[in-house]
Short mmCIF file of C-alpha atoms in Angstrom, two decimals:
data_model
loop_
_atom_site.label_atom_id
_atom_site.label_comp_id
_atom_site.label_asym_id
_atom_site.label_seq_id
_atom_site.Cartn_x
_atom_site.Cartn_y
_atom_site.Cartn_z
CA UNK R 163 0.00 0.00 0.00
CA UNK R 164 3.15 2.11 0.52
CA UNK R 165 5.26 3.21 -1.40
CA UNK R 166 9.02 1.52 -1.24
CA UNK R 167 11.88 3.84 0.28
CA UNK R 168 14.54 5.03 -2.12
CA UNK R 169 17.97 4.94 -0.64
CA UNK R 170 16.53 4.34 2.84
CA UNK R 171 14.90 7.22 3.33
CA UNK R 172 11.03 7.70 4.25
CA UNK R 173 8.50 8.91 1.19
CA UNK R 174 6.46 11.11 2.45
CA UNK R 175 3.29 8.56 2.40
CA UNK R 176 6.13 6.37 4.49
CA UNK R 177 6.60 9.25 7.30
CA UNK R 178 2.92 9.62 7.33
CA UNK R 179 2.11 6.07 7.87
CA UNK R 180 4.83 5.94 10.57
CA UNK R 181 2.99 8.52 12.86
CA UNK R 182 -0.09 7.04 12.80
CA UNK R 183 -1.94 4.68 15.42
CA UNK R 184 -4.05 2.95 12.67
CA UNK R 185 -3.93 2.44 8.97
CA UNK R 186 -5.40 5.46 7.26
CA UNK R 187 -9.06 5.14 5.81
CA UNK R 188 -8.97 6.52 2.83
CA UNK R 189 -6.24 6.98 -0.29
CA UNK R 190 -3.63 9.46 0.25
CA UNK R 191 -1.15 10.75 -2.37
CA UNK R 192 1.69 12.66 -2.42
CA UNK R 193 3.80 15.24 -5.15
CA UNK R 194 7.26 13.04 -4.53
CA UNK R 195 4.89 9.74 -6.15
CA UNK R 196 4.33 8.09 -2.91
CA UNK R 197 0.89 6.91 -2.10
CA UNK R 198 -0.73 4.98 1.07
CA UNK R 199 -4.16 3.91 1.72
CA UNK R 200 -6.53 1.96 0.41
CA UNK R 201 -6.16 1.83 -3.34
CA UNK R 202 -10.29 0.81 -3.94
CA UNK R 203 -11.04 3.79 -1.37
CA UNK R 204 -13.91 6.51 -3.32
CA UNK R 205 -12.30 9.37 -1.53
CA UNK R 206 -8.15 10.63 -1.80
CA UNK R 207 -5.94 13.19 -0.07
CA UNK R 208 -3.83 14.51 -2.06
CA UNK R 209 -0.37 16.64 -0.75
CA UNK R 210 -0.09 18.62 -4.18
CA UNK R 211 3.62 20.50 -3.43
CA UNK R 212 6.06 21.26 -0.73
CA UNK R 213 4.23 23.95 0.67
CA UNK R 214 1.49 22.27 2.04
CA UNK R 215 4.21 20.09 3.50
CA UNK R 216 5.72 23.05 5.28
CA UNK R 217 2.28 23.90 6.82
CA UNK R 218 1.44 20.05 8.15
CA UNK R 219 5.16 19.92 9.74
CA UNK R 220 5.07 24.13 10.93
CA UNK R 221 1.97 23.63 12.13
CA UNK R 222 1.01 19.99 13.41
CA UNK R 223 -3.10 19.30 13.87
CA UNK R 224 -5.63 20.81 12.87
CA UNK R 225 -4.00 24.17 12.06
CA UNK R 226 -1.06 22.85 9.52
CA UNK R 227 -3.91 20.40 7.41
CA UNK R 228 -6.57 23.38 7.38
CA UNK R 229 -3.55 26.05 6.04
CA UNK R 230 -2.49 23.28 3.04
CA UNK R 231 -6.06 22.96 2.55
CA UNK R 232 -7.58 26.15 2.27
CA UNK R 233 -4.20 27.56 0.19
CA UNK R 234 -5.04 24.05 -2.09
CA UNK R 235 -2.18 22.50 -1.45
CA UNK R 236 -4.11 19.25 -0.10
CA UNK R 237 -6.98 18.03 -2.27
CA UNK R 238 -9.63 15.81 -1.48
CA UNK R 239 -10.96 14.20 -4.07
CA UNK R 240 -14.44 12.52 -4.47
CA UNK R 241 -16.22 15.09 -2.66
CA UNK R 242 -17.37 18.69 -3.38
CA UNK R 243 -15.20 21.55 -2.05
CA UNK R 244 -18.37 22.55 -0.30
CA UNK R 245 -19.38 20.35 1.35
CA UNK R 246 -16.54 17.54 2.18
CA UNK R 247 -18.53 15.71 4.86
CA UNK R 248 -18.64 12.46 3.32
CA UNK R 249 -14.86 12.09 3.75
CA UNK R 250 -14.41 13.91 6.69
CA UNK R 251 -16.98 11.54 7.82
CA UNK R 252 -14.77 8.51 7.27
CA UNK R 253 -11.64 10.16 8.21
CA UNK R 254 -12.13 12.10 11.65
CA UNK R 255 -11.85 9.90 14.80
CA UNK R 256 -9.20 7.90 12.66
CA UNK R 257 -6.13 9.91 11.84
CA UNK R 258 -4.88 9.00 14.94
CA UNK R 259 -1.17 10.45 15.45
CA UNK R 260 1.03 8.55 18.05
CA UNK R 261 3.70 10.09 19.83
CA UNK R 262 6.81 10.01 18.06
CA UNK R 263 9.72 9.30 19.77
CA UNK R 264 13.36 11.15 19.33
CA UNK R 265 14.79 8.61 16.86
CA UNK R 266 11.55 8.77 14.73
CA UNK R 267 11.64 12.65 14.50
CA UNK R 268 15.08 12.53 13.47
CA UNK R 269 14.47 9.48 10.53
CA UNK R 270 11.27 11.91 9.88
CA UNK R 271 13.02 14.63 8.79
CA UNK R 272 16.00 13.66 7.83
CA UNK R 273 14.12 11.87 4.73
CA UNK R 274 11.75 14.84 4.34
CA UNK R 275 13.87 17.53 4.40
CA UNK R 276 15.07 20.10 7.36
CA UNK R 277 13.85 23.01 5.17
CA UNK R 278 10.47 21.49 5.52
CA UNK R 279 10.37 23.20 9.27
CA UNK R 280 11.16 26.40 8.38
CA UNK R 281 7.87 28.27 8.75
CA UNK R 282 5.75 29.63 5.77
CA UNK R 283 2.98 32.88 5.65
CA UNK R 284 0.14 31.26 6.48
CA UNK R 285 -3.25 31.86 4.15
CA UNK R 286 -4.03 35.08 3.76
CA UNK R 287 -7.63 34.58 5.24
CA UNK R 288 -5.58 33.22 8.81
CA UNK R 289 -6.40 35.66 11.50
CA UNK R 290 -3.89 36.87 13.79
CA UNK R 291 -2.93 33.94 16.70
CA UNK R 292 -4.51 34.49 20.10
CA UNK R 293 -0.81 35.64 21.66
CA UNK R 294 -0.58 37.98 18.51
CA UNK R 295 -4.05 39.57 19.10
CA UNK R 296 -3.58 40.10 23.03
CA UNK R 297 -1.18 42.62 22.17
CA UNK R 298 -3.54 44.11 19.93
CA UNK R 299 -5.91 44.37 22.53
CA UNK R 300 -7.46 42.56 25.36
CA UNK R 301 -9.73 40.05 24.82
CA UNK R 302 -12.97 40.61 24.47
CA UNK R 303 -12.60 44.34 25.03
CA UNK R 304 -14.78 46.32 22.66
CA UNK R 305 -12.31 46.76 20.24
CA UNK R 306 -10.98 43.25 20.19
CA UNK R 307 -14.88 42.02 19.96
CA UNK R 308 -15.50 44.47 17.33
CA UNK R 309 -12.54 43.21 15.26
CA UNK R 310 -13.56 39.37 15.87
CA UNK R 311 -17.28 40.05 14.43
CA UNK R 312 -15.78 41.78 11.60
CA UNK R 313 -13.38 38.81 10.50
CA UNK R 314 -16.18 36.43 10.52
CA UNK R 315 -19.60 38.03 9.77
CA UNK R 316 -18.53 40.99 7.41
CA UNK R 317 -17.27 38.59 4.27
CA UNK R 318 -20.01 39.53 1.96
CA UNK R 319 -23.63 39.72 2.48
CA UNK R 320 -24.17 38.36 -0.92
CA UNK R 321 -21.81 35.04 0.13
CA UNK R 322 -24.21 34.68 2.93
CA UNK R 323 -27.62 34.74 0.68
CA UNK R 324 -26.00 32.01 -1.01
CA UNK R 325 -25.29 29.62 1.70
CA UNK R 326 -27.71 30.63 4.44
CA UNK R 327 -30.74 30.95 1.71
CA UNK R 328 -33.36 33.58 2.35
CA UNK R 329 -33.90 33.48 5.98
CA UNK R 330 -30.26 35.10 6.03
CA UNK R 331 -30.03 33.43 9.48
CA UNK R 332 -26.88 32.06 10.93
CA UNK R 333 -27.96 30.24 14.31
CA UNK R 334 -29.22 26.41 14.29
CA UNK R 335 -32.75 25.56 13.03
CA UNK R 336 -35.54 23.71 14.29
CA UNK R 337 -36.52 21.13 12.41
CA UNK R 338 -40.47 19.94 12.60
CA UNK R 339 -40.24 17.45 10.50
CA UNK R 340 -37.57 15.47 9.24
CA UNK R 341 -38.18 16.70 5.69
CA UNK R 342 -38.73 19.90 6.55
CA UNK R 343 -36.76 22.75 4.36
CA UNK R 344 -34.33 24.40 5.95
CA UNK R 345 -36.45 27.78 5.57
CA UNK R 346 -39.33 25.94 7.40
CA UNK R 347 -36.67 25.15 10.12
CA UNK R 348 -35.28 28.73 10.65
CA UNK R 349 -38.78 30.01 10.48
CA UNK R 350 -39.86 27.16 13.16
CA UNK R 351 -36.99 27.97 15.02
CA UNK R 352 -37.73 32.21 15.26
CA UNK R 353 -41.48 30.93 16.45
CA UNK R 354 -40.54 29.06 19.44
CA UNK R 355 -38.65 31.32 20.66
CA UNK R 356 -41.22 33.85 20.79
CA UNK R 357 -43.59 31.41 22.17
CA UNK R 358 -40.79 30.54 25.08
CA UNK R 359 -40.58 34.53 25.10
CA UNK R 360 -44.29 34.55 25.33
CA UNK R 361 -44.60 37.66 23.23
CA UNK R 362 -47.81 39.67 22.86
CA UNK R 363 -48.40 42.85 21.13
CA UNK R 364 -47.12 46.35 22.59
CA UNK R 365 -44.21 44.37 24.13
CA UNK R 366 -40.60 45.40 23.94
CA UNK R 367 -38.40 42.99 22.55
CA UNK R 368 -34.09 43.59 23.06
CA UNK R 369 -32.23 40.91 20.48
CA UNK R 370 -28.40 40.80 21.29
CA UNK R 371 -26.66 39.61 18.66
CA UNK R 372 -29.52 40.00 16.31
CA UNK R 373 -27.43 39.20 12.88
CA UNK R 374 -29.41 40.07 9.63
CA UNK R 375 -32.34 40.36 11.81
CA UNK R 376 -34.61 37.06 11.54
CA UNK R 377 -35.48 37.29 15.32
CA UNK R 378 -36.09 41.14 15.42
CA UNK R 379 -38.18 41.03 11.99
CA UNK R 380 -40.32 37.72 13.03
CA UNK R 381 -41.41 39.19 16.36
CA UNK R 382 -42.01 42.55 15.06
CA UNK R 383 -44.66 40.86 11.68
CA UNK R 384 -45.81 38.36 13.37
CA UNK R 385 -46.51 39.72 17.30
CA UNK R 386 -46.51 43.73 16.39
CA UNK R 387 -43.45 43.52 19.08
CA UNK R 388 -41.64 46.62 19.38
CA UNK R 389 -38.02 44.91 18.83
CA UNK R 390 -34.53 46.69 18.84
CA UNK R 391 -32.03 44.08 17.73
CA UNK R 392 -27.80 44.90 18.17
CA UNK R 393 -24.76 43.44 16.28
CA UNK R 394 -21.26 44.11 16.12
CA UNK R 395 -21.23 43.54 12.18
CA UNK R 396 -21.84 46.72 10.10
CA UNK R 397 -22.80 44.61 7.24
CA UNK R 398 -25.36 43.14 9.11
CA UNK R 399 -26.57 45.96 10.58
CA UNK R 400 -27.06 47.75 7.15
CA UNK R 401 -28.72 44.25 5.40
CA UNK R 402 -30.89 43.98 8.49
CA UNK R 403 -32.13 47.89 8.45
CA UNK R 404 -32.74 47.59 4.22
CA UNK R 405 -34.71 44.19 5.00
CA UNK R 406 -37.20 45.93 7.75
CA UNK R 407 -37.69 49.10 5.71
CA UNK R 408 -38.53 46.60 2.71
CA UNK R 409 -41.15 44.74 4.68
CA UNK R 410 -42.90 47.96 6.28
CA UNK R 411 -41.86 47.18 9.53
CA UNK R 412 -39.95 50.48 10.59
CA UNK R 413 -42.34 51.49 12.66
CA UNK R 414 -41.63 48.59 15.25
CA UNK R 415 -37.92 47.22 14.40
CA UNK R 416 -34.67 48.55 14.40
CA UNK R 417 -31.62 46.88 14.38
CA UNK R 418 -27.96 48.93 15.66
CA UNK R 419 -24.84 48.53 15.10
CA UNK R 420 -23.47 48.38 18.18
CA UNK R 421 -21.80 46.51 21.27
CA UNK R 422 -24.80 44.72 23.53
CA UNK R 423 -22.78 46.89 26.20
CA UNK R 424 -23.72 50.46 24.98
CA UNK R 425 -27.61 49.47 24.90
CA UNK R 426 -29.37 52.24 27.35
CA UNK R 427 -32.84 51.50 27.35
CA UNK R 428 -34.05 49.40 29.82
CA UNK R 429 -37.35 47.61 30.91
CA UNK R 430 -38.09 45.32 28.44
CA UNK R 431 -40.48 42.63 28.43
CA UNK R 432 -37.77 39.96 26.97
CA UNK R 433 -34.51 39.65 25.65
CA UNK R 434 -33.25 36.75 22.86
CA UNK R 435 -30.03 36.04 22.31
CA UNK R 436 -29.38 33.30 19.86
CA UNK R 437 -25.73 32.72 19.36
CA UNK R 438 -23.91 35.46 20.75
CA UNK R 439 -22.93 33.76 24.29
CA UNK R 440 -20.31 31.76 22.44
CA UNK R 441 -18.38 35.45 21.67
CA UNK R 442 -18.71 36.81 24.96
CA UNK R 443 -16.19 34.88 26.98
CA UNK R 444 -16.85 31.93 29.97
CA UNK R 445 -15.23 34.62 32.31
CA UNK R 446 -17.66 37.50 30.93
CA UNK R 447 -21.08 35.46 31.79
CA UNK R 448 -21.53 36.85 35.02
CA UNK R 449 -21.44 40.55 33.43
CA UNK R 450 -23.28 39.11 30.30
CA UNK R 451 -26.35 37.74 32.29
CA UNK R 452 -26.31 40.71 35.03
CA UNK R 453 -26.59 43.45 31.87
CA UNK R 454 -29.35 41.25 30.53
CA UNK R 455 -31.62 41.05 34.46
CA UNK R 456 -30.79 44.79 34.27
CA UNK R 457 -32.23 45.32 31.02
CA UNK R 458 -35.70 43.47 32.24
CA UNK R 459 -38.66 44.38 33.44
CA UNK R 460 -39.67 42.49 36.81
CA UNK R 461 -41.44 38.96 35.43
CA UNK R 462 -39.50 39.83 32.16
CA UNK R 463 -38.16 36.70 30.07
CA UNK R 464 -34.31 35.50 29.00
CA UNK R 465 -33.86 32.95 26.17
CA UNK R 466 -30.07 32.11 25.39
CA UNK R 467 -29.66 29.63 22.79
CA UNK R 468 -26.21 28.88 22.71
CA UNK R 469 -23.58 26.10 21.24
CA UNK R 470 -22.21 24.03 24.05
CA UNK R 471 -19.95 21.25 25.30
CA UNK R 472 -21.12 18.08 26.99
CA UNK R 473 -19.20 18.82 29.32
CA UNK R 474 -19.33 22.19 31.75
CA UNK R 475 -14.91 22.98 31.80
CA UNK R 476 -14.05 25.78 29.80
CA UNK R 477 -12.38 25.60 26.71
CA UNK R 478 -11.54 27.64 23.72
CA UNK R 479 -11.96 26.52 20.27
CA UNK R 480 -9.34 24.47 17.90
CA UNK R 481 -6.23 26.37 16.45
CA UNK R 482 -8.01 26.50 13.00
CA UNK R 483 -11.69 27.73 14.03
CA UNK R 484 -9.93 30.68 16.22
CA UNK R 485 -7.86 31.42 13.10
CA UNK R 486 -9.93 31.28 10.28
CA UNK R 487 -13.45 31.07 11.93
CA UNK R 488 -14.17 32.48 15.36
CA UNK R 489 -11.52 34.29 16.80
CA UNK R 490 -11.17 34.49 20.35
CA UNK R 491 -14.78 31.68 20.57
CA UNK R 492 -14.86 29.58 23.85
CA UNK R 493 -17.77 27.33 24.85
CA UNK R 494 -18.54 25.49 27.75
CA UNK R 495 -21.38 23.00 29.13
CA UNK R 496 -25.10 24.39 29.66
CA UNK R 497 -24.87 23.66 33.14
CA UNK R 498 -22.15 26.79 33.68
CA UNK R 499 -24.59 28.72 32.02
CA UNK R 500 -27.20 27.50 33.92
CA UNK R 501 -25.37 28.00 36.87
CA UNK R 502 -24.36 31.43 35.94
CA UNK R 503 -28.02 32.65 34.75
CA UNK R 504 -29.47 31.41 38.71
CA UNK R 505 -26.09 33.22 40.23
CA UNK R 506 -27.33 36.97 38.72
CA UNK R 507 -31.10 36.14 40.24
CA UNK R 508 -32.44 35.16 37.05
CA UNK R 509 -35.08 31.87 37.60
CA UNK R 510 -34.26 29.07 34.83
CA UNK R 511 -37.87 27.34 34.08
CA UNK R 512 -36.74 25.26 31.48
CA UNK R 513 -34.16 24.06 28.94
CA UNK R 514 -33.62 21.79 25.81
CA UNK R 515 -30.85 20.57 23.81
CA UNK R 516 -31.29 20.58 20.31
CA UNK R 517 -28.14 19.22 18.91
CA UNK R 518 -29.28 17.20 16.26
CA UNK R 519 -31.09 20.18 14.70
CA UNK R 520 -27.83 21.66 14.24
CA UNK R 521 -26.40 18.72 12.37
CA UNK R 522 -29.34 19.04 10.26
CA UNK R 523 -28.90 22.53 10.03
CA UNK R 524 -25.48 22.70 8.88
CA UNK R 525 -26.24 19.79 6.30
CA UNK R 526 -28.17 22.19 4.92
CA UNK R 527 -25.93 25.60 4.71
CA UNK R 528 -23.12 22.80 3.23
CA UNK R 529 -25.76 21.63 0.44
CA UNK R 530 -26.13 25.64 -0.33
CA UNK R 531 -22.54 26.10 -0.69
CA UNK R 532 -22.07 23.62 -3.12
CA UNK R 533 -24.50 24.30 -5.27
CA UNK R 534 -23.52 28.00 -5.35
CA UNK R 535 -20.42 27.21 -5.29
CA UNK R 536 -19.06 28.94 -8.51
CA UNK R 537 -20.85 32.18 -7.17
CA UNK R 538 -19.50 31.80 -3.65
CA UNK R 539 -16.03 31.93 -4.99
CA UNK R 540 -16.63 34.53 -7.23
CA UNK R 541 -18.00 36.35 -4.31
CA UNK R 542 -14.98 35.95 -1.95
CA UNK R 543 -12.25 33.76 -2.97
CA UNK R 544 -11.82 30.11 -3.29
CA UNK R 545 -9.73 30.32 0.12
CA UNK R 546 -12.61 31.54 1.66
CA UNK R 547 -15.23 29.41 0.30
CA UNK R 548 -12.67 26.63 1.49
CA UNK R 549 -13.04 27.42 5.03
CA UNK R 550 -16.47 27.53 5.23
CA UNK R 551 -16.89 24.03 3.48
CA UNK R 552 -13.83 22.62 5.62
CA UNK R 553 -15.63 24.17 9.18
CA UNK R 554 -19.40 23.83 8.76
CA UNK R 555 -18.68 19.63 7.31
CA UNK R 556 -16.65 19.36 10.32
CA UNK R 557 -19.15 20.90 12.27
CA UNK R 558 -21.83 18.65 11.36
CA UNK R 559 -20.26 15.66 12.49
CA UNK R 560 -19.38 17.01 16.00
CA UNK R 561 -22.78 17.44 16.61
CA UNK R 562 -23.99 14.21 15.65
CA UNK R 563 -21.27 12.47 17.51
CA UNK R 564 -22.18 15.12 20.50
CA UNK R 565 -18.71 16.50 21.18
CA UNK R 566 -20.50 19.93 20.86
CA UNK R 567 -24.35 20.97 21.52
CA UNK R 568 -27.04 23.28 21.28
CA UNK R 569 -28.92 24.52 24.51
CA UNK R 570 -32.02 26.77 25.16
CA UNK R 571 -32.15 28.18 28.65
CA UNK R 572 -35.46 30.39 29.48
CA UNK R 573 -35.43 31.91 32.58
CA UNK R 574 -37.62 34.63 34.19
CA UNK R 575 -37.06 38.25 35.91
CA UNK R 576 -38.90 37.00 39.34
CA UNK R 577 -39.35 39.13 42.29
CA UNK R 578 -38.38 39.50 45.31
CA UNK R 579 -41.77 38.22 46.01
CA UNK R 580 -41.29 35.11 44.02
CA UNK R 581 -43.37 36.15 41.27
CA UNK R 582 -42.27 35.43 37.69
CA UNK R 583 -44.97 35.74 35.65
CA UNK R 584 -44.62 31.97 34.52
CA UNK R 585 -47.38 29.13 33.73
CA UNK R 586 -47.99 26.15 35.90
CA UNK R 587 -47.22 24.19 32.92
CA UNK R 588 -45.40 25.05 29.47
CA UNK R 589 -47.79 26.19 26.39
CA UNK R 590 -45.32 26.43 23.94
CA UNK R 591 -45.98 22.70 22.92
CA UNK R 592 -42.41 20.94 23.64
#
């Protein structure tokens, strides 16, 4: 399956198989001829020139593979730029690495070349490294906030149209069917959380993080809500404001650009926020959640749907989703954000995890991106388009295999009196 050794030295398909725990999967190739894998496999990796070799042995994990792949310097073949799941599928959970030992390094790269370890610029569409950026700024300072949006949500709005379809919505769906459109899903998804919110006409709505405005626009047609939505994304902001004065709904929605922080009206009735929580920081939830049972009216509502871990420690994202994807992104379990909703005063009256729907979901932005896919790169670059395929197909299988998750928490604004305005029983049909 491997390629022989020429004057005892490794191929490069040799010093690949000789780190790994386990045969690999699927066919991989490489530009010095060498090839490993099973020859019958339908899917191949494919090490196109020395570059990409720089960035795997510069960079080891998931950093080094997602620079030589989004510069196309590693090919997979037998799947669709856009949506790669298929052999992702098949491949993560396998490429095991062991631990080399001394002797090993040395054989490693004395067959593949010293010059292979002398660092490379990364893809232009890499953001700075987290030690780079703290001396830019502290994390999650305004500034530094304002500059993380910007990397990931002000691409192109067009880019978005294409792979998020018309709801323009970039949080997980909820699916009420199995074959249920993803359209169906978003709008199913902006319904129950007004129905967790319990919104009735006249009432003040706050949405933090309010993207291209589904939430504000839904609660606004469909309740006559008064709704003020916020984002950090410019773009956004300006999509979200054409969108509301398109639909005749000026009168009762507006969405800002600006930081959830520099909101100063006060009193509403509820507050949404539908994946922001991952930005914010683990360390900033007890601010986060105190701002938002400031911002309430007594018997007022919270719903924070928010990407989780199974597990409540925190932790920060891979190397390659803080570069290229979320920079400066941590999530941890619901139960710290449970815990830290009930330490501000807030009441929690229910929650869900909705995982799957984001599986779902993302099978669904992927199928977008492929099909647009000679737009999407027109739009904003093949490296780009790259990214997105490489993150949201790697995505998808995390939350099916539930290393990550998708919580709702609703909690209420109760009294000192112990009043919270809530139901004996739930009558938003869960």
């Amino acid at each position: 399956m491997t390629s022989t050794p020429t004057a005892g030295k490794l191929s490069i398909a040799d010093a690949l198989d000789s780190l790994l725990k386990e045969p690999l999967p699927v066919r991989f190739t490489a530009y010095d001829g060498s090839a490993t894998g099973p020859a019958d496999s339908p899917y191949e990796i494919q090490l196109t020139n020395e570059r990409g070799l720089n960035y795997i042995l510069t960079a080891p994990g998931d950093l080094g593979f997602g620079r030589a792949y989004v510069a196309g310097d590693l090919e997979i073949k037998g799947v669709h730029p856009g949506d790669p799941y298929e052999a992702f599928k098949l491949i993560q959970g396998k490429l095991a690495f062991r631990r080399p030992g001394p002797a090993d390094v040395v054989k490693v790269l004395r067959s593949l070349g010293i010059q292979h370890l002398r660092p490379v610029a990364p893809p232009p569409e890499e953001s700075p490294s987290r030690l780079r950026r703290t001396f830019e700024g502290l994390r999650h300072s305004l500034g530094r906030d304002a500059e993380a949006i910007h990397h990931h949500y002000d691409v192109s709005n067009r880019f978005y149209e294409l792979v998020l379809g018309p709801s323009m919505t970039y949080t997980c769906a909820v699916f009420p069917r199995e074959d249920a459109t993803l359209e169906e899903a978003q709008a199913t998804k902006y319904e129950l959380v007004a129905r967790k919110l319990d919104l009735k006409s006249g009432q003040r709505l706050l949405d933090l993080g309010c993207g291209w405005g589904g939430m504000v626009r839904h609660a606004a047609r469909e309740y006559g809500v008064h709704t003020i939505g916020v984002t950090l994304s410019r773009e956004q902001a300006s999509w979200a404001q054409e969108k509301i004065k398109e639909e005749g709904l000026d009168h009762l929605a507006e969405v800002r650009f600006l930081d959830y922080r520099l909101v100063e009206e006060t009193g509403f009735d509820a507050i949404s926020s539908i994946g922001l929580t991952e930005h914010i920081g683990v360390k900033n939830y007890p601010s986060y959640f105190g701002f938002i049972r400031d911002h309430l009216r007594p018997q007022g509502r919270l719903l924070n749907h928010c990407i989780t871990r199974p597990h409540n420690r925190r932790q920060a994202t891979g190397e390659f989703l803080d570069r290229y994807v979320f920079p400066d992104g941590e999530l941890t379990g619901s139960g710290r954000i449970i815990t830290e909703v009930q330490n501000v005063g807030l009441e929690v009256q229910h929650e869900e995890n909705i995982r799957i729907h984001y599986a779902k979901t993302l099978a669904g932005w992927c199928r977008n991106l492929a099909e647009n896919w000679d737009e999407c790169v027109a739009e904003v670059g093949e490296g780009i388009a790259r990214v997105w395929g490489l993150y949201m197909a790697g995505s998808r299988i995390g939350f099916e295999r539930n290393e990550i998750q998708l919580h709702h928490v609703l909690a209420t604004k109760t009294t000192d009196e112990g009043v919270s305005g809530y139901p004996l029983r739930h009558e938003f049909g869960v």
